[in-house]
Amino acid sequence: MASQSLRPLIAPSILSADFARLGEEVAAVARDGETRADWVHVDVMDNHFVPNLTLGLPVVESLRKVADVPLDCHLMIENPDKWAPGYAEAGAYNVTVHAEAAHDPVMLAKNLRAAGAKAGLSVKPGTPLEGHLDTLKHYDTLLVMSVEPGFGGQSFIPDVLEKVRTARRLVDTGHLRLVVEIDGGINADTIEQAAEAGVDCFVAGSAVYGAEDPGRAVAALRDQAAGARPAH
Ligand code: DX5
Ligand code: ZN
């Protein structure tokens, strides 16, 4: 029976990092030991799917050269069918596309995997899981958005935990094989309820890069999540 990953995964989002010092900011959470991030979350926004513009493929290619942590690319873009495989080819560990934007998500997952990445599917807070359950059989990660995508530092929307519980149940009963990931408003006040609901991987932007010591923040969040997980 599939079950939760052995320990909670923490993925700092560089959206809240200093873009002029990205290499150093990633290095701050990439040192060996408990302060090391499991994945580094890279938010790609195109100013069409979301009303904000961040970074794209050249930055991911550069980060890949300096960072020896798995890159978790979250594409908040239109037409991911066309653009997402390039991120897999650039060496991203996991490439997540939005269910609301993908035209042929099953084919897209196959293309991402063929290019050597894990395939991730994300749902906005208002998007139900039900219409995507068959599609998720082709994916490796499910990214449940717990804020409206577009900006860091927003408040956690607890209603989305119902989707986390559904996904957790489907994974634990062997119907899906997915890493359940959550993104938006995760911090010391909210991570425990997300862990209790069954999240495997926690994205945290402002809670990590807004902290004085980002590495210590990673370790503290992981400890908190580990303490709140349901027993198996
Ligand atoms: C929002 C992004 C998130 C963001 C999270 O659209 O997808 O990854 O960086 O930031 P916090 O943790 O501050 O909510
Ligand atoms: Zn994100």
Tab-separated table of C-alpha atoms and ligand atoms in Angstrom:
chain	number	residue	atom	x	y	z
A	1	MET	CA	0.000	0.000	0.000
A	2	ALA	CA	1.348	3.429	-0.910
A	3	SER	CA	1.643	5.836	1.977
A	4	GLN	CA	3.067	9.178	2.932
A	5	SER	CA	6.721	9.813	2.164
A	6	LEU	CA	8.990	8.857	5.060
A	7	ARG	CA	9.435	12.410	6.207
A	8	PRO	CA	7.750	15.660	5.260
A	9	LEU	CA	9.324	17.366	2.250
A	10	ILE	CA	9.918	21.128	2.406
A	11	ALA	CA	10.157	23.147	-0.801
A	12	PRO	CA	11.076	26.821	-0.261
A	13	SER	CA	9.621	29.062	-2.961
A	14	ILE	CA	12.150	31.489	-4.408
A	15	LEU	CA	9.280	33.843	-5.265
A	16	SER	CA	9.996	35.428	-1.881
A	17	ALA	CA	13.781	35.412	-2.362
A	18	ASP	CA	15.933	38.325	-3.521
A	19	PHE	CA	15.974	37.899	-7.308
A	20	ALA	CA	19.258	39.809	-7.570
A	21	ARG	CA	20.941	37.144	-5.404
A	22	LEU	CA	19.100	34.020	-6.501
A	23	GLY	CA	22.145	31.728	-6.460
A	24	GLU	CA	22.994	32.681	-2.866
A	25	GLU	CA	19.363	32.450	-1.795
A	26	VAL	CA	19.134	28.904	-3.123
A	27	ALA	CA	22.494	28.030	-1.541
A	28	ALA	CA	21.105	29.189	1.825
A	29	VAL	CA	18.697	26.230	1.779
A	30	ALA	CA	20.988	23.752	0.007
A	31	ARG	CA	23.612	23.009	2.649
A	32	ASP	CA	23.804	19.443	3.900
A	33	GLY	CA	21.969	18.690	7.121
A	34	GLU	CA	18.546	19.359	8.582
A	35	THR	CA	18.421	22.893	7.171
A	36	ARG	CA	18.581	21.528	3.622
A	37	ALA	CA	15.466	21.909	1.473
A	38	ASP	CA	14.162	18.771	-0.198
A	39	TRP	CA	13.122	20.633	-3.342
A	40	VAL	CA	13.404	24.297	-4.354
A	41	HIS	CA	10.115	25.610	-5.734
A	42	VAL	CA	10.364	27.873	-8.779
A	43	ASP	CA	7.244	29.905	-9.638
A	44	VAL	CA	6.998	30.669	-13.339
A	45	MET	CA	4.281	33.250	-14.158
A	46	ASP	CA	3.438	34.598	-17.607
A	47	ASN	CA	1.180	37.564	-16.781
A	48	HIS	CA	-1.678	35.804	-18.636
A	49	PHE	CA	-2.660	32.744	-16.598
A	50	VAL	CA	-1.976	34.879	-13.506
A	51	PRO	CA	-1.694	38.680	-13.195
A	52	ASN	CA	2.024	38.607	-12.411
A	53	LEU	CA	5.275	38.037	-14.262
A	54	THR	CA	8.313	36.318	-12.749
A	55	LEU	CA	10.972	34.284	-14.500
A	56	GLY	CA	11.290	31.675	-17.205
A	57	LEU	CA	13.437	29.040	-18.807
A	58	PRO	CA	16.804	30.901	-18.908
A	59	VAL	CA	16.688	31.428	-15.140
A	60	VAL	CA	15.812	27.782	-14.533
A	61	GLU	CA	18.708	26.733	-16.780
A	62	SER	CA	21.077	28.954	-14.784
A	63	LEU	CA	19.786	27.764	-11.398
A	64	ARG	CA	20.245	24.199	-12.498
A	65	LYS	CA	23.952	24.877	-12.964
A	66	VAL	CA	24.498	26.372	-9.500
A	67	ALA	CA	21.976	24.444	-7.395
A	68	ASP	CA	22.378	20.808	-6.472
A	69	VAL	CA	18.834	20.551	-5.093
A	70	PRO	CA	15.906	19.224	-7.122
A	71	LEU	CA	14.043	22.058	-8.839
A	72	ASP	CA	10.256	21.956	-8.534
A	73	CYS	CA	8.961	24.182	-11.342
A	74	HIS	CA	5.397	25.448	-10.917
A	75	LEU	CA	4.210	26.796	-14.235
A	76	MET	CA	1.420	29.339	-13.878
A	77	ILE	CA	1.249	29.874	-17.623
A	78	GLU	CA	-1.104	29.463	-20.525
A	79	ASN	CA	-0.471	26.721	-23.077
A	80	PRO	CA	1.752	24.560	-20.865
A	81	ASP	CA	1.357	21.820	-23.500
A	82	LYS	CA	3.799	23.818	-25.591
A	83	TRP	CA	6.133	25.313	-22.984
A	84	ALA	CA	6.369	22.846	-20.084
A	85	PRO	CA	8.513	20.124	-21.734
A	86	GLY	CA	11.329	22.677	-22.135
A	87	TYR	CA	11.583	22.893	-18.350
A	88	ALA	CA	11.904	19.117	-18.137
A	89	GLU	CA	14.632	19.214	-20.787
A	90	ALA	CA	16.385	21.933	-18.774
A	91	GLY	CA	16.713	19.442	-15.905
A	92	ALA	CA	13.836	20.355	-13.595
A	93	TYR	CA	13.128	17.500	-11.200
A	94	ASN	CA	9.368	18.050	-11.225
A	95	VAL	CA	7.356	20.167	-13.666
A	96	THR	CA	3.876	21.161	-12.520
A	97	VAL	CA	1.242	22.511	-14.894
A	98	HIS	CA	-2.227	23.808	-14.122
A	99	ALA	CA	-5.237	21.620	-14.786
A	100	GLU	CA	-7.123	24.798	-15.755
A	101	ALA	CA	-4.589	25.617	-18.491
A	102	ALA	CA	-3.533	22.274	-19.998
A	103	HIS	CA	-5.283	21.244	-23.235
A	104	ASP	CA	-4.237	17.580	-23.237
A	105	PRO	CA	-2.891	16.901	-19.737
A	106	VAL	CA	-2.403	13.155	-20.287
A	107	MET	CA	-0.218	13.686	-23.349
A	108	LEU	CA	1.587	16.488	-21.531
A	109	ALA	CA	2.434	14.213	-18.583
A	110	LYS	CA	3.840	11.648	-21.009
A	111	ASN	CA	5.957	14.324	-22.672
A	112	LEU	CA	7.279	15.582	-19.329
A	113	ARG	CA	8.233	12.082	-18.241
A	114	ALA	CA	9.808	11.324	-21.619
A	115	ALA	CA	11.957	14.430	-21.135
A	116	GLY	CA	13.160	13.062	-17.796
A	117	ALA	CA	11.056	14.937	-15.236
A	118	LYS	CA	8.298	14.030	-12.848
A	119	ALA	CA	4.930	15.363	-13.970
A	120	GLY	CA	2.855	17.516	-11.640
A	121	LEU	CA	-0.744	18.705	-11.905
A	122	SER	CA	-1.975	21.723	-9.951
A	123	VAL	CA	-5.490	22.846	-9.092
A	124	LYS	CA	-6.497	26.352	-8.068
A	125	PRO	CA	-8.505	26.693	-4.812
A	126	GLY	CA	-11.855	26.730	-6.645
A	127	THR	CA	-11.126	23.786	-8.951
A	128	PRO	CA	-12.630	20.482	-7.759
A	129	LEU	CA	-10.500	17.334	-7.993
A	130	GLU	CA	-13.324	15.162	-9.280
A	131	GLY	CA	-12.954	16.017	-12.974
A	132	HIS	CA	-9.218	15.261	-12.884
A	133	LEU	CA	-8.992	11.927	-11.090
A	134	ASP	CA	-8.429	9.836	-14.229
A	135	THR	CA	-5.844	12.330	-15.469
A	136	LEU	CA	-3.993	12.111	-12.155
A	137	LYS	CA	-3.219	8.441	-12.847
A	138	HIS	CA	-0.615	9.768	-15.303
A	139	TYR	CA	0.960	12.218	-12.835
A	140	ASP	CA	3.594	11.946	-10.095
A	141	THR	CA	2.656	14.969	-8.002
A	142	LEU	CA	-0.563	16.847	-7.202
A	143	LEU	CA	-0.100	20.490	-6.205
A	144	VAL	CA	-3.105	21.736	-4.272
A	145	MET	CA	-3.112	25.539	-4.302
A	146	SER	CA	-4.072	26.971	-0.919
A	147	VAL	CA	-4.098	30.579	-2.208
A	148	GLU	CA	-5.101	32.027	-5.574
A	149	PRO	CA	-1.948	31.645	-7.665
A	150	GLY	CA	-0.065	34.817	-8.519
A	151	PHE	CA	1.507	36.244	-5.391
A	152	GLY	CA	3.422	35.212	-2.285
A	153	GLY	CA	2.453	36.219	1.234
A	154	GLN	CA	-1.299	35.551	0.993
A	155	SER	CA	-3.464	33.885	3.653
A	156	PHE	CA	-3.972	30.130	3.660
A	157	ILE	CA	-7.426	28.919	2.491
A	158	PRO	CA	-8.315	25.984	4.802
A	159	ASP	CA	-11.202	24.737	2.608
A	160	VAL	CA	-8.711	23.185	0.177
A	161	LEU	CA	-7.722	20.623	2.811
A	162	GLU	CA	-10.764	18.591	1.791
A	163	LYS	CA	-9.024	17.992	-1.561
A	164	VAL	CA	-5.858	16.988	0.280
A	165	ARG	CA	-7.832	14.448	2.335
A	166	THR	CA	-9.423	13.017	-0.806
A	167	ALA	CA	-6.054	12.702	-2.548
A	168	ARG	CA	-4.445	11.188	0.565
A	169	ARG	CA	-7.204	8.563	0.741
A	170	LEU	CA	-6.826	7.679	-2.944
A	171	VAL	CA	-3.053	7.339	-2.569
A	172	ASP	CA	-3.238	5.330	0.650
A	173	THR	CA	-5.734	2.913	-0.895
A	174	GLY	CA	-3.546	2.437	-3.964
A	175	HIS	CA	-5.846	4.167	-6.461
A	176	LEU	CA	-3.310	6.897	-7.223
A	177	ARG	CA	0.456	7.139	-6.797
A	178	LEU	CA	1.157	10.775	-6.087
A	179	VAL	CA	3.201	13.059	-3.901
A	180	VAL	CA	0.590	15.381	-2.393
A	181	GLU	CA	1.971	18.909	-2.342
A	182	ILE	CA	0.447	22.130	-1.021
A	183	ASP	CA	1.309	25.695	-1.998
A	184	GLY	CA	0.276	29.016	-0.504
A	185	GLY	CA	0.186	30.493	2.971
A	186	ILE	CA	2.146	27.658	4.579
A	187	ASN	CA	3.866	28.838	7.767
A	188	ALA	CA	4.223	27.940	11.460
A	189	ASP	CA	0.510	28.652	12.021
A	190	THR	CA	-0.852	26.558	9.136
A	191	ILE	CA	1.577	23.716	8.404
A	192	GLU	CA	0.205	21.424	11.102
A	193	GLN	CA	-3.349	21.354	9.749
A	194	ALA	CA	-1.966	20.640	6.261
A	195	ALA	CA	0.200	17.825	7.653
A	196	GLU	CA	-2.782	16.345	9.527
A	197	ALA	CA	-4.780	16.338	6.285
A	198	GLY	CA	-2.069	14.251	4.610
A	199	VAL	CA	0.287	16.550	2.702
A	200	ASP	CA	3.686	15.065	1.735
A	201	CYS	CA	5.419	18.197	0.412
A	202	PHE	CA	5.016	21.747	1.711
A	203	VAL	CA	5.881	24.797	-0.391
A	204	ALA	CA	6.760	27.822	1.724
A	205	GLY	CA	7.841	31.165	0.306
A	206	SER	CA	7.558	34.029	2.764
A	207	ALA	CA	7.849	31.698	5.777
A	208	VAL	CA	11.322	30.640	4.594
A	209	TYR	CA	12.746	33.658	2.788
A	210	GLY	CA	11.130	36.157	5.145
A	211	ALA	CA	12.927	34.468	8.062
A	212	GLU	CA	16.257	35.680	9.342
A	213	ASP	CA	17.797	32.265	8.688
A	214	PRO	CA	16.044	30.493	5.782
A	215	GLY	CA	17.774	27.180	6.483
A	216	ARG	CA	16.621	27.152	10.115
A	217	ALA	CA	13.095	27.962	8.918
A	218	VAL	CA	13.175	24.877	6.665
A	219	ALA	CA	14.251	22.664	9.562
A	220	ALA	CA	11.626	24.140	11.901
A	221	LEU	CA	8.794	23.696	9.387
A	222	ARG	CA	9.821	20.096	8.727
A	223	ASP	CA	9.860	19.316	12.470
A	224	GLN	CA	6.438	20.867	12.917
A	225	ALA	CA	4.968	18.925	9.985
A	226	ALA	CA	6.527	15.669	11.198
A	227	GLY	CA	4.978	16.142	14.636
A	228	ALA	CA	1.507	16.722	13.216
A	229	ARG	CA	1.278	13.865	10.718
A	230	PRO	CA	-1.303	11.151	11.196
A	231	ALA	CA	0.221	7.910	12.554
A	232	HIS	CA	0.486	4.987	10.126
B	1	DX5	C1	1.800	31.641	-5.478
B	1	DX5	C2	2.985	30.720	-5.611
B	1	DX5	C3	3.549	30.230	-4.344
B	1	DX5	C4	4.106	31.324	-3.455
B	1	DX5	C5	3.884	30.888	-2.053
B	1	DX5	O1	1.193	31.769	-6.706
B	1	DX5	O2	2.650	29.585	-6.377
B	1	DX5	O3	4.540	29.233	-4.558
B	1	DX5	O4	5.477	31.547	-3.616
B	1	DX5	O5	4.264	31.924	-1.209
B	1	DX5	P1	3.809	31.950	0.312
B	1	DX5	O6	4.401	30.714	0.946
B	1	DX5	O7	4.376	33.212	0.825
B	1	DX5	O8	2.318	31.889	0.314
B	2	ZN	ZN	4.067	27.900	-6.470
